[in-house]
PDB file of C-alpha atoms in Angstrom:
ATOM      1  CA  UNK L   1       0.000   0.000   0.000  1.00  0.00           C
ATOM      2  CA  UNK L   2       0.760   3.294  -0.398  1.00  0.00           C
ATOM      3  CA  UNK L   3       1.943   5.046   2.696  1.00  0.00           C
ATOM      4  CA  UNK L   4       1.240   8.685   3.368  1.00  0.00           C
ATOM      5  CA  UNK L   5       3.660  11.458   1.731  1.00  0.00           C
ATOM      6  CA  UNK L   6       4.880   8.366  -0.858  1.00  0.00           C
ATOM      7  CA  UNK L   7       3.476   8.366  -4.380  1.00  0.00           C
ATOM      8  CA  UNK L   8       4.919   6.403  -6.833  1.00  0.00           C
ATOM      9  CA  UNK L   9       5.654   9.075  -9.544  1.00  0.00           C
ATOM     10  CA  UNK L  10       9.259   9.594  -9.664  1.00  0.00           C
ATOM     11  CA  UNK L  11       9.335  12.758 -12.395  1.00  0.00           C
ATOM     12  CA  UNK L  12      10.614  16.118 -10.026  1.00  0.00           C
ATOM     13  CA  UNK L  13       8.305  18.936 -10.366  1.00  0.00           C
ATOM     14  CA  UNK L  14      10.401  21.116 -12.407  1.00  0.00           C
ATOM     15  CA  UNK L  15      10.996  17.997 -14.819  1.00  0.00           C
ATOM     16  CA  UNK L  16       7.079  17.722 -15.216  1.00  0.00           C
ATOM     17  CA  UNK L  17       7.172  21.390 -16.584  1.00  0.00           C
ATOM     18  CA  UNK L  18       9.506  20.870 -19.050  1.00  0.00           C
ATOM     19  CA  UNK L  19       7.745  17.690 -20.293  1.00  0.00           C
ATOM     20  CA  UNK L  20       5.283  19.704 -20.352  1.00  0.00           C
ATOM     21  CA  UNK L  21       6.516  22.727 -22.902  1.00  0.00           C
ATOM     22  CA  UNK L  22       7.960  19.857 -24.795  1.00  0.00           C
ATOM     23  CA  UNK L  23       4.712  18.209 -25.227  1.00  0.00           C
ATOM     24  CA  UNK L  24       2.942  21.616 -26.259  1.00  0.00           C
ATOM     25  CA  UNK L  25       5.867  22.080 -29.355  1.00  0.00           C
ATOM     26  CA  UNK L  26       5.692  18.376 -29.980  1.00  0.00           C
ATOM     27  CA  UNK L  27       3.022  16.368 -29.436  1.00  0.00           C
ATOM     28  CA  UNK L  28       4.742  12.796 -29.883  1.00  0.00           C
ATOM     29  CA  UNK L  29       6.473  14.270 -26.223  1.00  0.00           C
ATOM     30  CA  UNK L  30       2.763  13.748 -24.636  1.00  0.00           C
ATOM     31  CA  UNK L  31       3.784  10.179 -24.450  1.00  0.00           C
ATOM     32  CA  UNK L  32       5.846  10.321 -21.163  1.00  0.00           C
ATOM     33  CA  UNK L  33       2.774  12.509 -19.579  1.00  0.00           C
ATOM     34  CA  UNK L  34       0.909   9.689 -20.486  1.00  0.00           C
ATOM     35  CA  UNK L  35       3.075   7.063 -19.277  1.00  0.00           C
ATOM     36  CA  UNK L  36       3.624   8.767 -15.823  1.00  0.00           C
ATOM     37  CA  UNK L  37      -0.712   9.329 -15.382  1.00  0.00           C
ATOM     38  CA  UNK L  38      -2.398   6.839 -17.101  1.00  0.00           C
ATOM     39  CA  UNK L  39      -2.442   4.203 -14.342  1.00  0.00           C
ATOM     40  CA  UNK L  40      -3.676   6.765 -11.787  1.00  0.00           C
ATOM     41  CA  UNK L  41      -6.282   7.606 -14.283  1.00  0.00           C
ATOM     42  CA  UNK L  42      -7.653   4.432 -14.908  1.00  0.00           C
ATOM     43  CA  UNK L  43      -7.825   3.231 -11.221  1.00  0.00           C
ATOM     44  CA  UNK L  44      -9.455   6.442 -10.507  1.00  0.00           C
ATOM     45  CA  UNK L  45     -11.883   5.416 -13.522  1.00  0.00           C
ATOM     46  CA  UNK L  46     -12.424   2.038 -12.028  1.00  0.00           C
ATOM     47  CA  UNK L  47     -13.029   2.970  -8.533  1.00  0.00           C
ATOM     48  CA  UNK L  48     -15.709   5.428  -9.741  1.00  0.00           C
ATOM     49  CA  UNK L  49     -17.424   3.343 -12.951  1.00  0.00           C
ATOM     50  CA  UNK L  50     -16.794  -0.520 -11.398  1.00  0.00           C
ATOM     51  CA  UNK L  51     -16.052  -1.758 -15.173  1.00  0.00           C
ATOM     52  CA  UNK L  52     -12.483  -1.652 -16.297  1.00  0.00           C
ATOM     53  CA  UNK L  53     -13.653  -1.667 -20.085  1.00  0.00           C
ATOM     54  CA  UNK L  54     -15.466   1.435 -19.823  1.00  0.00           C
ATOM     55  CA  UNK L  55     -12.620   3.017 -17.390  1.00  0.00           C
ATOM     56  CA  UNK L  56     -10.319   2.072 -20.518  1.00  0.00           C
ATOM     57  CA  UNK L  57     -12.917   3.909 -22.573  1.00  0.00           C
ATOM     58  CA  UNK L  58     -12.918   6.994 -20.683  1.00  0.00           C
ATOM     59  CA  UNK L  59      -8.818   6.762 -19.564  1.00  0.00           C
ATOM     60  CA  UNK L  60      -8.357   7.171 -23.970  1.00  0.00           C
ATOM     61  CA  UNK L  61     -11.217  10.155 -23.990  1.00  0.00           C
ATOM     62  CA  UNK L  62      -9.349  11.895 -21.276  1.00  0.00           C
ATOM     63  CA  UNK L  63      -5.799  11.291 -22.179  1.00  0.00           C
ATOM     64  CA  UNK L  64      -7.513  12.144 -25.718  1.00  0.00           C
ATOM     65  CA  UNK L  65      -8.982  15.796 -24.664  1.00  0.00           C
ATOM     66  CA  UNK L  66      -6.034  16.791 -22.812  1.00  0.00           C
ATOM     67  CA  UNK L  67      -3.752  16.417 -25.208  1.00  0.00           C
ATOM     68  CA  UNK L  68      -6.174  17.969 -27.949  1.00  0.00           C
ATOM     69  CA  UNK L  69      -6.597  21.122 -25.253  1.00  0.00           C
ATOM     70  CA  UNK L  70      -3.007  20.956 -24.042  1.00  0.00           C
ATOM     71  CA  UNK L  71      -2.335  24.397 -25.194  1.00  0.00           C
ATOM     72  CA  UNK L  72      -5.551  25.622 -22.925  1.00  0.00           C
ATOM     73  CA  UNK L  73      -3.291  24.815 -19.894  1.00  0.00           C
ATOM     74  CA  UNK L  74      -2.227  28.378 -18.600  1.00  0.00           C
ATOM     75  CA  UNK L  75       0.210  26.998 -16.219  1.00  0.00           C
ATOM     76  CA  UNK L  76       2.317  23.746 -16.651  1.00  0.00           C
ATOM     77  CA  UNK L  77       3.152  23.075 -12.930  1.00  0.00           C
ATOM     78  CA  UNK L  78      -0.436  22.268 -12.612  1.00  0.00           C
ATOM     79  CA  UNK L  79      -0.911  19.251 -15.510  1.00  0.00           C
ATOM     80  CA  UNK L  80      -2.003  16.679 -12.445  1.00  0.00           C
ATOM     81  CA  UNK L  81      -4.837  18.925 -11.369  1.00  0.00           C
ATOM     82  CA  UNK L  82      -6.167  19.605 -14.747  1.00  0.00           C
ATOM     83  CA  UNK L  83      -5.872  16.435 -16.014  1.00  0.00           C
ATOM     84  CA  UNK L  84      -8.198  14.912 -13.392  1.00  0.00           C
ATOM     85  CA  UNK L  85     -10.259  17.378 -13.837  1.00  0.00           C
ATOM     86  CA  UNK L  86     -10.982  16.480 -17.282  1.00  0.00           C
ATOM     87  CA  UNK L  87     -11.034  12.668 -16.310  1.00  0.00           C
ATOM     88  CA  UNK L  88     -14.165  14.252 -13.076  1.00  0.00           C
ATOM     89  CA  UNK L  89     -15.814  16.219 -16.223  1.00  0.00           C
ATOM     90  CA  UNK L  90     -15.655  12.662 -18.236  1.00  0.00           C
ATOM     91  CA  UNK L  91     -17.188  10.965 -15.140  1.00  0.00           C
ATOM     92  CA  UNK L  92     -19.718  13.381 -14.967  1.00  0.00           C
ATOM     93  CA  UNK L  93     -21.265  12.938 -18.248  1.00  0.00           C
ATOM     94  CA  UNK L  94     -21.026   9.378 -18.099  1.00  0.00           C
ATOM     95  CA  UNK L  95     -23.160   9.512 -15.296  1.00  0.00           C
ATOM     96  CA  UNK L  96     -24.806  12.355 -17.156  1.00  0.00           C
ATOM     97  CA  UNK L  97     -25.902   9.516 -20.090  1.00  0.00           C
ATOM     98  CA  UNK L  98     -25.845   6.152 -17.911  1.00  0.00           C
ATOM     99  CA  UNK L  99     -27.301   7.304 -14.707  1.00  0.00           C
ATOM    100  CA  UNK L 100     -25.529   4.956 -12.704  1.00  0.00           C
ATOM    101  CA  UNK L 101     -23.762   5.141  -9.222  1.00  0.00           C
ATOM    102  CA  UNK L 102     -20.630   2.721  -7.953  1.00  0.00           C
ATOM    103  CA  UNK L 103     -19.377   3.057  -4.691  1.00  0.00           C
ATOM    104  CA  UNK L 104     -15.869   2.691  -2.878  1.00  0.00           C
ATOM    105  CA  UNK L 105     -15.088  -0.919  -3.055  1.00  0.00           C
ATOM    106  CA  UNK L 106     -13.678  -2.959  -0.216  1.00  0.00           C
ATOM    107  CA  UNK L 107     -10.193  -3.380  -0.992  1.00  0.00           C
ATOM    108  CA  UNK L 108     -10.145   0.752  -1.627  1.00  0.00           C
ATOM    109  CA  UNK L 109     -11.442   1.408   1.680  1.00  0.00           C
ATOM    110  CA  UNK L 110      -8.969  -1.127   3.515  1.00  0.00           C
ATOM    111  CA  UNK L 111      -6.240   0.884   1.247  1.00  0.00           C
ATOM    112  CA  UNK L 112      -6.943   4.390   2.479  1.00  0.00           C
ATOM    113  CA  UNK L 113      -6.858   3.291   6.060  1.00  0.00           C
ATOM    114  CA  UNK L 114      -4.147   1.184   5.959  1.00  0.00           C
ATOM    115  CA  UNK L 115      -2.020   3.986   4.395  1.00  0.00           C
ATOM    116  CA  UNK L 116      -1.518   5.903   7.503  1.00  0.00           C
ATOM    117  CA  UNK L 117       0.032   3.935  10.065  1.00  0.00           C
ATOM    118  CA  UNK L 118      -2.274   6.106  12.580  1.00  0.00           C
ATOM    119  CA  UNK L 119      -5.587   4.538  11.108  1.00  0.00           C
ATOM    120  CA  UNK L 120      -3.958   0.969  10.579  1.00  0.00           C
ATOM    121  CA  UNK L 121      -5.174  -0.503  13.144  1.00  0.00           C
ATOM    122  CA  UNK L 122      -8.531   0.579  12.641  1.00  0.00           C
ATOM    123  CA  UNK L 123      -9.750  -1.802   9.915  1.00  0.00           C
ATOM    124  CA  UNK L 124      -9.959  -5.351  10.396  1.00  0.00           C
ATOM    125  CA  UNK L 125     -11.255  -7.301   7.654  1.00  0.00           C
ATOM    126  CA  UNK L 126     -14.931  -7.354   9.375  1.00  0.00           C
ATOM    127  CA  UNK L 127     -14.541  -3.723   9.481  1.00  0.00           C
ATOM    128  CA  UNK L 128     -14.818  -3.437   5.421  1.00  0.00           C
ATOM    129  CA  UNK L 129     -18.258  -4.090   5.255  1.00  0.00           C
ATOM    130  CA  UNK L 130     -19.128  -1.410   7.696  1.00  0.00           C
ATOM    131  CA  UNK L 131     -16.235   0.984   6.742  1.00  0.00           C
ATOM    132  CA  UNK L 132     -17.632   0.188   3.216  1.00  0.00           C
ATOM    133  CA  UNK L 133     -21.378   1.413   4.126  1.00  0.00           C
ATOM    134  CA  UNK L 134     -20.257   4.988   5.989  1.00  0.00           C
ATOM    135  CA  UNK L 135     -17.787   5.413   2.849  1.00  0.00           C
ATOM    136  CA  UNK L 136     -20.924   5.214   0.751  1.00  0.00           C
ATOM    137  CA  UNK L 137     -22.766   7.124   3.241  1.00  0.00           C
ATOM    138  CA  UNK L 138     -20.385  10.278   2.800  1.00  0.00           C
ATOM    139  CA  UNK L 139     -21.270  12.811   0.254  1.00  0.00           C
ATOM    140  CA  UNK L 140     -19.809  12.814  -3.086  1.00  0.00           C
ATOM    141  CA  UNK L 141     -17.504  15.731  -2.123  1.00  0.00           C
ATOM    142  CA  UNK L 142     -15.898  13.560   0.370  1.00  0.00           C
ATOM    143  CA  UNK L 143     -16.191  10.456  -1.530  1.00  0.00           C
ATOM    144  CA  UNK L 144     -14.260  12.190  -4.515  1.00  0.00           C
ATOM    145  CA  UNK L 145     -11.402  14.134  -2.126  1.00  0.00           C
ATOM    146  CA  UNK L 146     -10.423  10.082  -1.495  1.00  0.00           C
ATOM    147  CA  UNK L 147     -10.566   8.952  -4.788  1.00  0.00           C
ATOM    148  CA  UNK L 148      -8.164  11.634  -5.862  1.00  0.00           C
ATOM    149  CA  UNK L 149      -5.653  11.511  -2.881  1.00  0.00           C
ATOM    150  CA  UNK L 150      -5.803   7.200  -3.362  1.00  0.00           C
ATOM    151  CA  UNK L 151      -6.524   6.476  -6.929  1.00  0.00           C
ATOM    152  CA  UNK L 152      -5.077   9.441  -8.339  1.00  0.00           C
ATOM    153  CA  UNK L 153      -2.688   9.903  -5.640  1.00  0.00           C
ATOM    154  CA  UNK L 154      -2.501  13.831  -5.672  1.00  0.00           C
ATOM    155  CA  UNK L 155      -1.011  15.695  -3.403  1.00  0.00           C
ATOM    156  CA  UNK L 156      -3.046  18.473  -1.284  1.00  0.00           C
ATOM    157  CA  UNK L 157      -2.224  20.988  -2.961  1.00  0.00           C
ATOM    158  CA  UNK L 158      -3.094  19.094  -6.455  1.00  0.00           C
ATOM    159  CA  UNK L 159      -6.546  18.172  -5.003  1.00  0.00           C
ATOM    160  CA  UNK L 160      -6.911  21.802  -3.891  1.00  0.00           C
ATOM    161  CA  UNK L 161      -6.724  22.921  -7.685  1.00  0.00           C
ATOM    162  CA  UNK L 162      -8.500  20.158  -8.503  1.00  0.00           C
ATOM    163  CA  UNK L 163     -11.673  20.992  -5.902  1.00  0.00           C
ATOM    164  CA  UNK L 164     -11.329  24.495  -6.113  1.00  0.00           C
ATOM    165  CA  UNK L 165     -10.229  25.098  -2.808  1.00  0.00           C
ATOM    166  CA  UNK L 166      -7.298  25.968  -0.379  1.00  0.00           C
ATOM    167  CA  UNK L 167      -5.207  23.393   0.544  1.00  0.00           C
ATOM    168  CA  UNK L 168      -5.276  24.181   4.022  1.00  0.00           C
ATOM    169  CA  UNK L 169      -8.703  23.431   3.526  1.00  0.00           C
ATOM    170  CA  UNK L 170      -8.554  20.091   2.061  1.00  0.00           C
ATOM    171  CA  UNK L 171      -6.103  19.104   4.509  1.00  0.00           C
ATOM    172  CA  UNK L 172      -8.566  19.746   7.342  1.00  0.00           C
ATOM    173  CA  UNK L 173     -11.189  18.486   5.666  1.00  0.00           C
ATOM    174  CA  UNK L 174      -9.271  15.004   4.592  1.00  0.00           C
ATOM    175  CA  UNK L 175      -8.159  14.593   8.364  1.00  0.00           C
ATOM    176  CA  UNK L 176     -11.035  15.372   9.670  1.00  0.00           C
ATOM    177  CA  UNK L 177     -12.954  12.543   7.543  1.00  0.00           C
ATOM    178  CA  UNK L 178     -10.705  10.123   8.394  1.00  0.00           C
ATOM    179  CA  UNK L 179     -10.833  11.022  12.005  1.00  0.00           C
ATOM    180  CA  UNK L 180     -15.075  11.042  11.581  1.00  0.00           C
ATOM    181  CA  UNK L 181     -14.987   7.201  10.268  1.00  0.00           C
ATOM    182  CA  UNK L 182     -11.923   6.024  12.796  1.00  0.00           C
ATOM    183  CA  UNK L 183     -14.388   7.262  15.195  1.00  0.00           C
ATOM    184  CA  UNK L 184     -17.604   5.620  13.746  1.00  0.00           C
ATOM    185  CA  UNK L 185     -15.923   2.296  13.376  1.00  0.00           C
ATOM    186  CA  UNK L 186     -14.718   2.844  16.987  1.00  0.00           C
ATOM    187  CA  UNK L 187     -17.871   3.226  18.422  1.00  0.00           C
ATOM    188  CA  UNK L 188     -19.351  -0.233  16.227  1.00  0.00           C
ATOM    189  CA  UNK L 189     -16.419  -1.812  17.761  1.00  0.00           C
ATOM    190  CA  UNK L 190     -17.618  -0.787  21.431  1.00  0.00           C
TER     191      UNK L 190
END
């Protein structure tokens, strides 16, 4: 699993931006953005269709759109954020023409708890089933600041951009939800 701080991207910041301007003069260069996402994108498509065929569907659309819009990024620090929000905008009309709902799936839930060595010792595996029901529970705001900090494994500040908000913000918020269901399955447990 992955623990908290660690992502699995190994590209430096400032080597992102020039991949980046090289991709906008040459678009064969788009290739190592793609490379360094597309996982991340499809899990993130997975966890929020439940079909990996249609998460391959809509991991090509996005990948698809953002290089077709590349040139619409104003700032090329900020490729993470704006490519998942082009894959959220691609969930949305899916949902838009299917109108269908998946939820967090077992093995996701265990995942986000068992990436903090605080929560670890929270979930048990007859936890999942109940951790699985309050995930569900949660609004969609809440579901989606998980899917993007452990499917797409953004940083704060990338799902800050992403959600439109501070990062200070998301940080409290993100803690404080994790704190809320540690405290739920707590008080099952009791």
């Amino acid at each position: 699993t992955i623990k908290e701080g660690e992502r699995t991207n190994s590209v430096s910041r400032e080597e992102e931006v020039s991949i980046v301007e090289e991709a906008r003069r040459n678009p064969q260069s788009f290739s190592l953005l793609y490379h360094r996402y597309v996982k991340q994108v499809f899990y993130y498509f997975v966890n929020r269709v439940g079909d990996s065929a249609i998460a391959e569907d809509l991991t090509s659309q996005t990948f698809l759109l953002a290089l077709q819009s590349l040139k619409q990024l104003h700032r090329n620090d900020r490729f993470a954020p704006w490519l998942f929000s082009i894959a959220r905008n691609q969930t949305t009309d899916y949902y838009r023409k299917s109108s269908r709902e998946i939820s967090f799936e077992p093995e996701m839930i265990a995942e986000i708890f068992e990436s903090t060595e605080s929560h670890a010792s929270v979930v048990d595996k007859t936890d999942l089933i109940l951790l699985q029901n309050l995930v569900h529970r949660l609004p969609e705001r809440d579901q989606e600041m998980l899917r993007l900090r452990f499917v797409g494994e953004l940083t704060f500040a990338q799902i800050a951009i992403v959600l439109r908000q501070t990062e200070n913000k998301v940080k409290k918020a993100y803690y404080r939800l994790l704190s809320q269901l540690e405290k739920e399955i707590e008080g099952n447990n009791e």
